[in-house]
Short mmCIF file of C-alpha atoms in Angstrom, two decimals:
data_model
loop_
_atom_site.label_atom_id
_atom_site.label_comp_id
_atom_site.label_asym_id
_atom_site.label_seq_id
_atom_site.Cartn_x
_atom_site.Cartn_y
_atom_site.Cartn_z
CA MET L 1 0.09 0.11 -0.07
CA GLU L 2 1.52 3.41 -0.95
CA THR L 3 2.41 5.96 2.10
CA LYS L 4 -0.24 8.25 2.79
CA PRO L 5 0.95 11.82 1.94
CA VAL L 6 0.79 14.61 4.14
CA SER L 7 1.64 17.55 1.90
CA PRO L 8 1.72 18.79 -1.12
CA ALA L 9 5.53 18.48 -1.49
CA GLY L 10 5.76 14.76 -0.27
CA ALA L 11 2.81 13.95 -2.72
CA SER L 12 3.68 15.55 -5.79
CA THR L 13 7.37 13.42 -5.53
CA GLU L 14 4.59 10.51 -5.13
CA SER L 15 2.29 11.37 -7.71
CA LEU L 16 4.85 12.21 -10.43
CA GLU L 17 5.92 8.30 -9.82
CA ASN L 18 3.11 6.73 -9.40
CA VAL L 19 1.14 8.21 -12.28
CA THR L 20 1.57 5.93 -16.10
CA ARG L 21 1.06 8.52 -19.07
CA SER L 22 0.37 7.56 -22.47
CA VAL L 23 -0.82 9.11 -25.78
CA ALA L 24 -2.19 7.40 -28.86
CA ARG L 25 -3.82 8.50 -32.17
CA ASP L 26 -7.50 7.52 -32.43
CA GLY L 27 -8.54 8.70 -36.14
CA THR L 28 -8.58 12.68 -36.35
CA SER L 29 -8.01 12.75 -32.39
CA TYR L 30 -5.22 12.12 -30.08
CA VAL L 31 -6.24 10.23 -26.55
CA VAL L 32 -3.96 11.58 -23.72
CA THR L 33 -4.27 8.69 -20.94
CA LEU L 34 -3.01 8.84 -17.22
CA GLU L 35 -3.30 5.87 -14.86
CA ARG L 36 -2.55 5.64 -10.98
CA THR L 37 -3.82 3.44 -8.50
CA PHE L 38 -5.00 4.56 -4.86
CA PRO L 39 -5.44 2.72 -1.59
CA ASN L 40 -8.98 4.05 -1.18
CA SER L 41 -11.99 2.27 -2.14
CA PRO L 42 -14.05 2.71 -5.37
CA GLU L 43 -16.67 3.53 -3.89
CA ALA L 44 -14.55 6.54 -2.01
CA VAL L 45 -12.63 7.61 -5.18
CA TRP L 46 -16.16 7.92 -7.24
CA THR L 47 -17.92 9.97 -4.38
CA SER L 48 -14.77 12.24 -4.69
CA CYS L 49 -15.01 12.91 -8.42
CA THR L 50 -18.77 12.70 -9.23
CA THR L 51 -20.17 14.34 -6.16
CA PRO L 52 -20.66 18.17 -5.84
CA GLU L 53 -18.91 17.75 -1.92
CA GLY L 54 -16.51 15.79 -3.50
CA LEU L 55 -15.31 17.62 -6.50
CA SER L 56 -15.46 21.27 -4.75
CA ARG L 57 -12.72 20.06 -2.35
CA TRP L 58 -10.24 19.09 -4.60
CA PHE L 59 -11.37 19.97 -8.08
CA GLU L 60 -13.78 22.94 -8.71
CA PRO L 61 -17.62 23.75 -7.59
CA VAL L 62 -19.72 22.69 -9.86
CA ASP L 63 -23.42 23.44 -10.80
CA GLY L 64 -26.02 21.40 -12.41
CA GLU L 65 -27.40 17.72 -12.82
CA LEU L 66 -24.27 15.25 -12.01
CA ALA L 67 -26.45 12.23 -13.54
CA GLU L 68 -26.38 10.53 -17.31
CA GLY L 69 -27.79 12.78 -19.61
CA GLY L 70 -27.25 16.00 -17.29
CA ARG L 71 -25.48 18.97 -18.07
CA TYR L 72 -23.38 20.65 -15.35
CA ARG L 73 -20.73 23.51 -15.49
CA LEU L 74 -17.50 23.88 -13.22
CA THR L 75 -17.94 27.48 -12.05
CA ALA L 76 -14.11 28.30 -11.71
CA SER L 77 -12.95 27.64 -15.21
CA GLY L 78 -16.36 27.81 -16.67
CA THR L 79 -16.13 24.11 -18.70
CA SER L 80 -19.41 22.78 -19.49
CA SER L 81 -20.12 19.22 -19.86
CA THR L 82 -23.20 16.77 -20.75
CA ILE L 83 -22.75 13.31 -19.01
CA GLU L 84 -22.96 10.54 -21.67
CA ARG L 85 -22.51 7.67 -19.30
CA CYS L 86 -22.73 7.36 -15.38
CA GLN L 87 -21.99 3.99 -14.29
CA PRO L 88 -21.52 4.28 -10.33
CA HIS L 89 -18.36 3.32 -9.06
CA THR L 90 -17.21 2.26 -12.55
CA GLU L 91 -17.01 4.60 -15.27
CA PHE L 92 -18.14 8.31 -15.71
CA ARG L 93 -18.01 9.91 -19.43
CA VAL L 94 -18.40 13.47 -20.40
CA THR L 95 -18.03 16.01 -22.93
CA TRP L 96 -15.44 18.91 -22.22
CA GLU L 97 -16.54 22.15 -23.77
CA TYR L 98 -14.20 25.31 -23.18
CA ASP L 99 -13.69 28.44 -24.84
CA GLY L 100 -15.53 26.99 -27.92
CA ASP L 101 -13.43 23.64 -28.02
CA VAL L 102 -15.14 20.34 -27.21
CA SER L 103 -13.11 17.09 -26.56
CA ARG L 104 -14.42 14.06 -24.37
CA VAL L 105 -13.10 12.57 -20.93
CA ARG L 106 -13.68 9.05 -19.52
CA LEU L 107 -12.82 8.07 -16.22
CA THR L 108 -13.06 4.18 -15.24
CA LEU L 109 -12.71 2.63 -11.73
CA ASP L 110 -11.25 -0.59 -11.39
CA PRO L 111 -10.49 -2.86 -7.70
CA ALA L 112 -6.88 -3.17 -7.65
CA GLY L 113 -6.40 -5.38 -4.26
CA PRO L 114 -7.54 -3.38 -1.49
CA GLY L 115 -7.63 -0.19 -3.54
CA THR L 116 -8.91 1.47 -7.01
CA ARG L 117 -6.96 1.85 -9.80
CA LEU L 118 -8.13 5.11 -12.05
CA THR L 119 -7.76 5.44 -15.26
CA LEU L 120 -8.53 9.06 -17.26
CA HIS L 121 -8.68 9.14 -20.97
CA HIS L 122 -8.98 12.52 -22.40
CA THR L 123 -9.71 12.69 -26.32
CA VAL L 124 -8.57 15.72 -27.58
CA PRO L 125 -8.32 17.04 -31.75
CA ASP L 126 -5.65 17.05 -34.01
CA ASN L 127 -5.34 20.90 -34.24
CA GLU L 128 -3.66 23.75 -34.02
CA HIS L 129 -3.40 24.10 -30.34
CA TRP L 130 -1.95 20.33 -30.27
CA ALA L 131 0.56 20.79 -32.70
CA GLN L 132 1.99 23.86 -30.47
CA PHE L 133 1.43 22.28 -27.43
CA GLY L 134 1.20 18.33 -27.60
CA PRO L 135 -0.03 16.26 -24.84
CA ALA L 136 1.64 17.99 -22.08
CA ALA L 137 -1.39 20.99 -22.07
CA THR L 138 -4.07 18.35 -21.11
CA GLY L 139 -1.55 16.12 -19.17
CA ILE L 140 -0.16 18.60 -16.92
CA GLY L 141 -3.62 19.97 -16.04
CA TRP L 142 -4.92 16.34 -15.15
CA ASP L 143 -1.41 15.86 -13.11
CA GLY L 144 -2.27 18.86 -11.07
CA ALA L 145 -5.65 17.26 -10.06
CA LEU L 146 -4.64 13.56 -9.53
CA LEU L 147 -1.75 15.31 -7.13
CA ALA L 148 -5.14 17.06 -5.83
CA LEU L 149 -7.22 14.19 -5.77
CA THR L 150 -4.69 12.31 -4.10
CA LEU L 151 -4.45 14.69 -0.96
CA ALA L 152 -8.00 14.88 -0.78
CA LEU L 153 -8.60 11.09 -0.36
CA ALA L 154 -5.53 10.70 2.08
CA LEU L 155 -6.38 13.48 4.41
CA GLY L 156 -9.96 12.50 4.46
CA ASP L 157 -12.43 15.12 6.28
CA ASP L 158 -9.45 16.56 8.72
CA GLY L 159 -10.59 19.89 7.45
CA THR L 160 -7.43 20.95 5.02
CA ASP L 161 -8.23 23.23 2.61
CA VAL L 162 -6.92 21.09 -0.46
CA GLN L 163 -7.16 24.27 -3.05
CA ALA L 164 -5.44 26.72 -0.62
CA ALA L 165 -2.61 24.08 -0.23
CA LEU L 166 -1.96 23.52 -3.73
CA SER L 167 -2.24 27.03 -4.45
CA THR L 168 0.67 27.88 -2.33
CA PHE L 169 2.44 24.70 -3.22
CA ASN L 170 2.25 25.87 -6.91
CA ASP L 171 4.21 28.99 -5.81
CA THR L 172 7.04 27.50 -4.64
CA ALA L 173 10.23 25.90 -6.00
CA GLU L 174 9.11 22.18 -5.37
CA GLY L 175 5.69 23.41 -7.24
CA LYS L 176 7.60 24.39 -10.02
CA ARG L 177 9.67 21.67 -10.49
CA PHE L 178 6.25 19.34 -10.43
CA VAL L 179 5.70 21.21 -13.59
CA GLU L 180 8.83 20.65 -15.52
CA CYS L 181 8.94 17.28 -14.29
CA ALA L 182 5.46 16.70 -15.52
CA ALA L 183 6.08 17.92 -19.17
CA ASP L 184 9.00 15.92 -19.24
CA ARG L 185 7.65 12.60 -18.51
CA TRP L 186 4.68 13.85 -21.29
CA CYS L 187 7.32 14.45 -23.60
CA THR L 188 8.45 10.95 -23.34
CA ALA L 189 5.12 9.60 -23.62
CA HIS L 190 4.70 11.87 -26.93
CA LEU L 191 8.33 10.07 -28.00
CA SER L 192 6.68 6.45 -27.68
CA ALA L 193 3.83 7.32 -29.48
CA GLY L 194 5.97 8.09 -32.44
CA ALA L 195 6.35 11.79 -32.02
CA ASP L 196 8.87 13.68 -34.12
CA PRO L 197 11.91 14.47 -31.29
CA ASP L 198 11.94 18.37 -32.33
CA ASP L 199 8.44 18.45 -31.54
CA ALA L 200 7.76 16.57 -28.71
CA HIS L 201 10.50 18.58 -26.84
CA ASP L 202 9.58 21.91 -28.10
CA SER L 203 5.74 21.52 -27.33
CA ALA L 204 6.61 20.11 -23.92
CA ALA L 205 8.80 22.96 -23.29
CA ARG L 206 6.29 25.59 -24.66
CA THR L 207 3.62 23.83 -22.45
CA ALA L 208 5.91 24.11 -18.94
CA SER L 209 6.67 27.82 -19.84
CA PHE L 210 2.86 28.33 -20.33
CA TYR L 211 2.16 26.89 -16.75
CA LEU L 212 5.15 28.63 -15.31
CA GLY L 213 3.94 31.51 -16.46
CA ASP L 214 6.66 32.28 -18.56
CA GLU L 215 4.89 33.32 -21.72
#
């Protein structure tokens, strides 16, 4: 069983090592995939990922109908979604609509010993944004989300403000290193998918600079 992280810095190192990342072509789209195993039950992970109370603690506040066929909106980013499939404790599939772009996210949960293997697939179009930033643009964001989820699940209901803790962490040297290391790992995943080496390195560097506020 994984060691219980007690701080964003400790959890970030663990999260970088324990998340598996991959990139695959799917017709005119790319699928960016992250996978990791949590020591928590599928029910606990599902509750954190699909309820207003769970999501507001580590991701974003949400308004709308969190049921199959329902529409909801993440109030901080303005991302809107239609829930295309909702199979409790097993699968959650939604559209991902932001700033005029539409992609799709699929989350699956599988028992893994006493814990849960979470797999997140984000299918994005092969467009100008992909050409410029590659898989790291989507991947680093989800890496940060999984780090937040890791903390929320590990700390339970101890009163810790997970989002505030991570906001502070993001401005530290360790937080910046987390972004840089995540970008490097997405570059490796991009190369494994057959990307041109110069394109893979350049797009990962551009994405890291964006997240770090250098652009």
